[in-house]
Coordinates of C-alpha atoms in Angstrom, one line a residue:
X1 CA -10.9 13.5 -5.5
X2 CA -7.9 11.4 -5.5
X3 CA -6.7 8.9 -3.4
X4 CA -3.7 8.3 -2.3
X5 CA -3.2 4.6 -1.0
X6 CA 0.3 4.2 -0.6
X7 CA 2.7 7.4 1.5
X8 CA 4.9 7.3 4.6
X9 CA 4.2 10.3 5.4
X10 CA 5.5 9.7 8.6
X11 CA 8.9 9.7 6.8
X12 CA 8.6 12.6 5.1
X13 CA 9.5 16.2 6.4
X14 CA 6.5 18.5 8.0
X15 CA 4.4 15.8 7.2
X16 CA 1.0 18.1 7.9
X17 CA 2.7 20.5 4.9
X18 CA 2.7 17.8 2.9
X19 CA -0.9 16.6 3.8
X20 CA -2.3 20.1 3.0
X21 CA 0.2 20.5 -0.5
X22 CA -1.3 17.4 -1.7
X23 CA -4.8 18.5 -0.7
X24 CA -4.9 21.7 -2.8
X25 CA -4.5 19.8 -5.4
X26 CA -7.6 17.5 -4.7
X27 CA -5.4 13.9 -3.0
X28 CA -8.8 14.3 -0.5
X29 CA -7.1 11.0 1.0
X30 CA -3.7 9.6 1.6
X31 CA -3.3 5.9 3.9
X32 CA -0.4 6.1 5.8
X33 CA 1.1 2.4 6.0
X34 CA 3.4 1.3 9.4
X35 CA 6.7 -0.5 8.2
X36 CA 7.7 -2.0 11.8
X37 CA 6.5 -1.6 16.1
X38 CA 8.8 1.8 16.6
X39 CA 6.7 4.3 13.9
X40 CA 3.1 2.0 14.9
X41 CA 2.3 4.9 16.8
X42 CA 3.3 8.3 14.5
X43 CA 1.4 7.3 12.0
X44 CA -1.7 6.6 14.5
X45 CA -0.9 9.9 15.9
X46 CA -1.3 11.6 12.1
X47 CA -3.8 9.9 11.0
X48 CA -6.5 11.5 14.4
X49 CA -4.6 14.6 13.7
X50 CA -5.0 15.7 9.9
X51 CA -8.3 15.3 8.0
X52 CA -8.4 12.9 4.9
X53 CA -5.5 10.6 6.6
X54 CA -5.8 6.4 7.8
X55 CA -3.2 3.7 8.9
X56 CA -2.2 0.8 8.7
X57 CA 0.0 -0.7 11.2
X58 CA 2.0 -3.7 10.5
X59 CA 5.7 -5.5 9.8
X60 CA 6.9 -4.7 6.4
X61 CA 9.4 -7.4 5.7
X62 CA 12.4 -5.5 5.0
X63 CA 12.2 -5.2 8.9
X64 CA 12.2 -8.5 9.9
X65 CA 15.7 -8.2 9.9
X66 CA 15.9 -6.5 13.2
X67 CA 12.3 -7.6 14.7
X68 CA 12.2 -10.2 17.6
X69 CA 9.1 -12.4 18.2
X70 CA 8.2 -9.5 20.3
X71 CA 7.3 -7.8 17.7
X72 CA 4.3 -10.1 16.5
X73 CA 3.1 -10.0 20.5
X74 CA 3.4 -6.1 19.7
X75 CA 1.2 -6.1 16.4
X76 CA -1.2 -7.5 17.8
X77 CA -1.9 -5.4 20.7
X78 CA -2.4 -2.3 18.8
X79 CA -5.0 -4.2 17.0
X80 CA -6.6 -5.8 19.3
X81 CA -6.6 -2.0 21.2
X82 CA -7.5 0.0 18.4
X83 CA -9.4 -3.0 16.1
X84 CA -12.7 -0.6 16.5
X85 CA -10.4 2.7 15.5
X86 CA -12.4 3.5 11.8
X87 CA -9.3 5.3 11.0
X88 CA -7.5 1.6 11.2
X89 CA -7.5 1.2 7.2
X90 CA -5.2 -2.9 7.3
X91 CA -3.1 -4.4 8.7
X92 CA 0.1 -3.4 6.2
X93 CA 2.5 -3.4 4.8
X94 CA 2.9 -7.0 5.3
X95 CA 4.4 -9.4 2.0
X96 CA 7.8 -11.3 1.0
X97 CA 10.1 -9.8 -0.2
X98 CA 12.8 -12.3 -2.0
X99 CA 14.6 -9.6 -4.0
X100 CA 16.9 -8.7 -1.2
X101 CA 18.8 -11.3 -0.8
X102 CA 19.8 -10.2 2.7
X103 CA 16.8 -10.6 4.8
X104 CA 16.3 -14.2 5.6
X105 CA 13.9 -15.6 4.1
X106 CA 12.6 -17.7 7.1
X107 CA 11.5 -15.1 9.3
X108 CA 10.6 -13.0 6.3
X109 CA 7.7 -16.0 5.6
X110 CA 6.8 -16.7 9.4
X111 CA 5.9 -13.4 9.7
X112 CA 3.8 -12.4 6.9
X113 CA 2.3 -15.9 7.9
X114 CA 1.6 -14.1 10.9
X115 CA 0.4 -11.1 10.3
X116 CA -2.0 -12.7 7.5
X117 CA -3.9 -14.8 11.0
X118 CA -4.3 -11.0 12.1
X119 CA -5.7 -10.1 9.6
X120 CA -7.8 -13.0 9.2
X121 CA -8.6 -12.3 13.0
X122 CA -9.7 -9.0 12.7
X123 CA -11.8 -8.5 9.8
X124 CA -9.4 -6.4 7.8
X125 CA -8.1 -5.6 4.7
X126 CA -4.4 -6.1 3.8
X127 CA -1.6 -3.5 2.3
X128 CA 0.4 -5.9 0.5
X129 CA 4.4 -5.9 -0.1
X130 CA 5.3 -7.7 -3.5
X131 CA 9.0 -8.6 -4.1
X132 CA 10.2 -11.8 -6.5
X133 CA 7.1 -12.9 -4.6
X134 CA 4.2 -13.1 -6.4
X135 CA 3.0 -16.9 -6.3
X136 CA 4.0 -17.0 -2.4
X137 CA 2.2 -14.3 -1.4
X138 CA -1.0 -15.3 -3.5
X139 CA -0.6 -18.4 -1.7
X140 CA -0.9 -17.2 1.5
X141 CA -4.1 -15.2 0.6
X142 CA -5.5 -18.0 0.0
X143 CA -4.4 -19.6 2.7
X144 CA -6.4 -17.7 4.9
X145 CA -9.4 -16.6 2.8
X146 CA -7.4 -13.1 3.0
X147 CA -10.3 -11.5 -0.2
X148 CA -9.9 -7.5 0.8
X149 CA -6.7 -5.2 0.1
X150 CA -4.0 -3.9 -2.5
X151 CA -1.1 -5.4 -3.8
X152 CA 1.1 -2.3 -3.9
X153 CA 3.8 -1.4 -6.8
X154 CA 2.1 -4.5 -8.6
X155 CA 5.0 -5.5 -10.9
X156 CA 3.6 -8.7 -12.0
X157 CA 2.7 -11.0 -15.2
X158 CA -0.7 -10.3 -16.5
X159 CA -1.7 -14.5 -15.6
X160 CA -0.5 -12.9 -11.8
X161 CA -2.9 -9.8 -11.9
X162 CA -5.5 -11.6 -12.8
X163 CA -4.9 -13.8 -9.5
X164 CA -4.5 -11.6 -7.2
X165 CA -7.9 -9.5 -8.3
X166 CA -9.2 -12.8 -9.0
X167 CA -8.7 -13.3 -5.0
X168 CA -10.7 -10.3 -4.2
X169 CA -7.6 -6.7 -4.0
X170 CA -6.7 -4.1 -6.4
X171 CA -2.9 -3.4 -7.2
X172 CA -1.3 -0.4 -7.0
X173 CA 0.0 2.2 -9.6
X174 CA 2.4 4.6 -8.7
X175 CA 5.7 6.8 -9.6
X176 CA 7.2 3.6 -11.3
X177 CA 4.8 3.7 -14.2
X178 CA 5.5 7.1 -15.4
X179 CA 8.2 5.7 -16.5
X180 CA 8.5 5.2 -20.7
X181 CA 10.8 2.2 -20.0
X182 CA 8.4 0.5 -17.5
X183 CA 6.9 -1.2 -20.3
X184 CA 5.1 -3.6 -18.4
X185 CA 3.8 -1.6 -15.8
X186 CA 2.3 0.8 -18.6
X187 CA 0.5 -2.4 -20.2
X188 CA -1.0 -3.7 -17.5
X189 CA -2.6 0.2 -16.1
X190 CA -3.7 -0.3 -19.7
X191 CA -4.8 -3.7 -20.0
X192 CA -6.8 -3.6 -16.9
X193 CA -9.9 -3.3 -15.9
X194 CA -11.6 -0.5 -14.6
X195 CA -11.8 -2.0 -11.3
X196 CA -9.0 -3.5 -10.1
X197 CA -5.7 -0.6 -9.7
X198 CA -5.9 2.1 -7.2
X199 CA -2.8 4.8 -7.3
X200 CA 0.2 5.3 -5.3
X201 CA 2.9 7.7 -4.9
X202 CA 5.0 5.0 -1.7
X203 CA 6.5 9.1 -0.8
X204 CA 9.2 8.9 -0.3
X205 CA 10.0 6.7 -2.7
X206 CA 9.5 5.7 -6.3
X207 CA 9.6 9.1 -7.4
X208 CA 8.1 10.1 -10.2
X209 CA 9.9 10.4 -13.9
X210 CA 9.8 13.8 -13.4
X211 CA 11.1 14.3 -10.2
X212 CA 14.4 14.9 -10.0
X213 CA 16.0 11.3 -8.5
X214 CA 17.9 12.4 -5.1
X215 CA 14.3 15.0 -4.5
X216 CA 11.9 13.0 -1.9
X217 CA 8.7 11.6 -3.7
X218 CA 5.7 13.6 -2.1
X219 CA 1.8 12.7 -2.0
X220 CA 1.1 15.5 -4.7
X221 CA 2.5 13.8 -7.3
X222 CA -1.0 11.5 -6.6
X223 CA -2.2 14.1 -9.4
X224 CA 0.5 13.8 -12.5
X225 CA 0.4 9.9 -11.9
X226 CA -3.1 9.9 -12.4
X227 CA -2.7 12.2 -16.0
X228 CA -0.6 9.2 -17.1
X229 CA -2.4 6.7 -16.2
X230 CA -5.2 8.8 -17.8
X231 CA -2.5 8.6 -21.0
X232 CA -2.2 5.4 -21.0
X233 CA -5.7 4.1 -20.3
X234 CA -7.3 7.0 -23.0
X235 CA -10.2 8.0 -20.7
X236 CA -10.3 11.0 -18.8
X237 CA -8.6 12.6 -15.6
X238 CA -12.0 12.7 -14.5
X239 CA -12.3 9.3 -14.9
X240 CA -10.1 8.4 -12.9
X241 CA -10.0 10.4 -10.3
X242 CA -13.6 8.3 -10.1
X243 CA -12.8 4.6 -10.7
X244 CA -9.4 5.1 -8.2
X245 CA -11.5 6.4 -5.4
X246 CA -14.1 3.5 -6.2
X247 CA -11.6 1.0 -6.2
X248 CA -9.5 2.3 -3.1
X249 CA -12.9 2.3 -1.2
X250 CA -13.8 -1.1 -2.2
X251 CA -10.4 -2.6 -1.1
X252 CA -10.2 -1.0 2.4
X253 CA -14.2 -0.2 2.6
X254 CA -13.2 1.5 6.5
X255 CA -12.5 4.9 4.1
X256 CA -16.3 5.4 3.6
X257 CA -16.0 7.6 6.8
X258 CA -13.4 10.4 4.2
X259 CA -16.2 10.2 1.7

């Protein structure tokens, strides 16, 4: 069985059909992170209406320009109301994005810190968005003692990868890894220990090399991504499925309800 640890299923057309197509390809679990209060209800409804779907609640760093402080209040209220829901897997998608110069960095930092505080309070893992901010995100994790979760679409150095792993997180690999020019990502995918990585699609974004650029990514593509990982690591597709599922379960323990 494969786990798509990062899929914005609510942004795809016909999400139930997308999830069913993925299941037929062996994708047993799909993790759907929220990005802002407007889709909190959508991700929760998907998780409770489709088999094998879990959700996360969080405020994406690329959403902060359009959010007010009330968004943090709404997130806290939702976490308080649903923290015992076994399908609520993590606080996410949260993090920092220093690549996009149009984002309000002071606001982004504030939202990130407050969401780490909530994750610590509710004892939930985190699902992280990190672009050009590896060290700053690590500093936040250390400050709040966050030791479980996923650094999604990881693209840092070996040293930074080791630091995330030492902090207790696993690293997400998806469509970017399938491009032969993505030398650093492919090196990390082959170099990391078997225990340190998970698979993801980030659908509808970061399509793998074999999909047309104008086609939205889909959760069923996790199987092709797994084949790519197997090729890079010199192991079988079955080994990739077992390792990635075990690592996803360790990073997001509430996934146990699906196994």
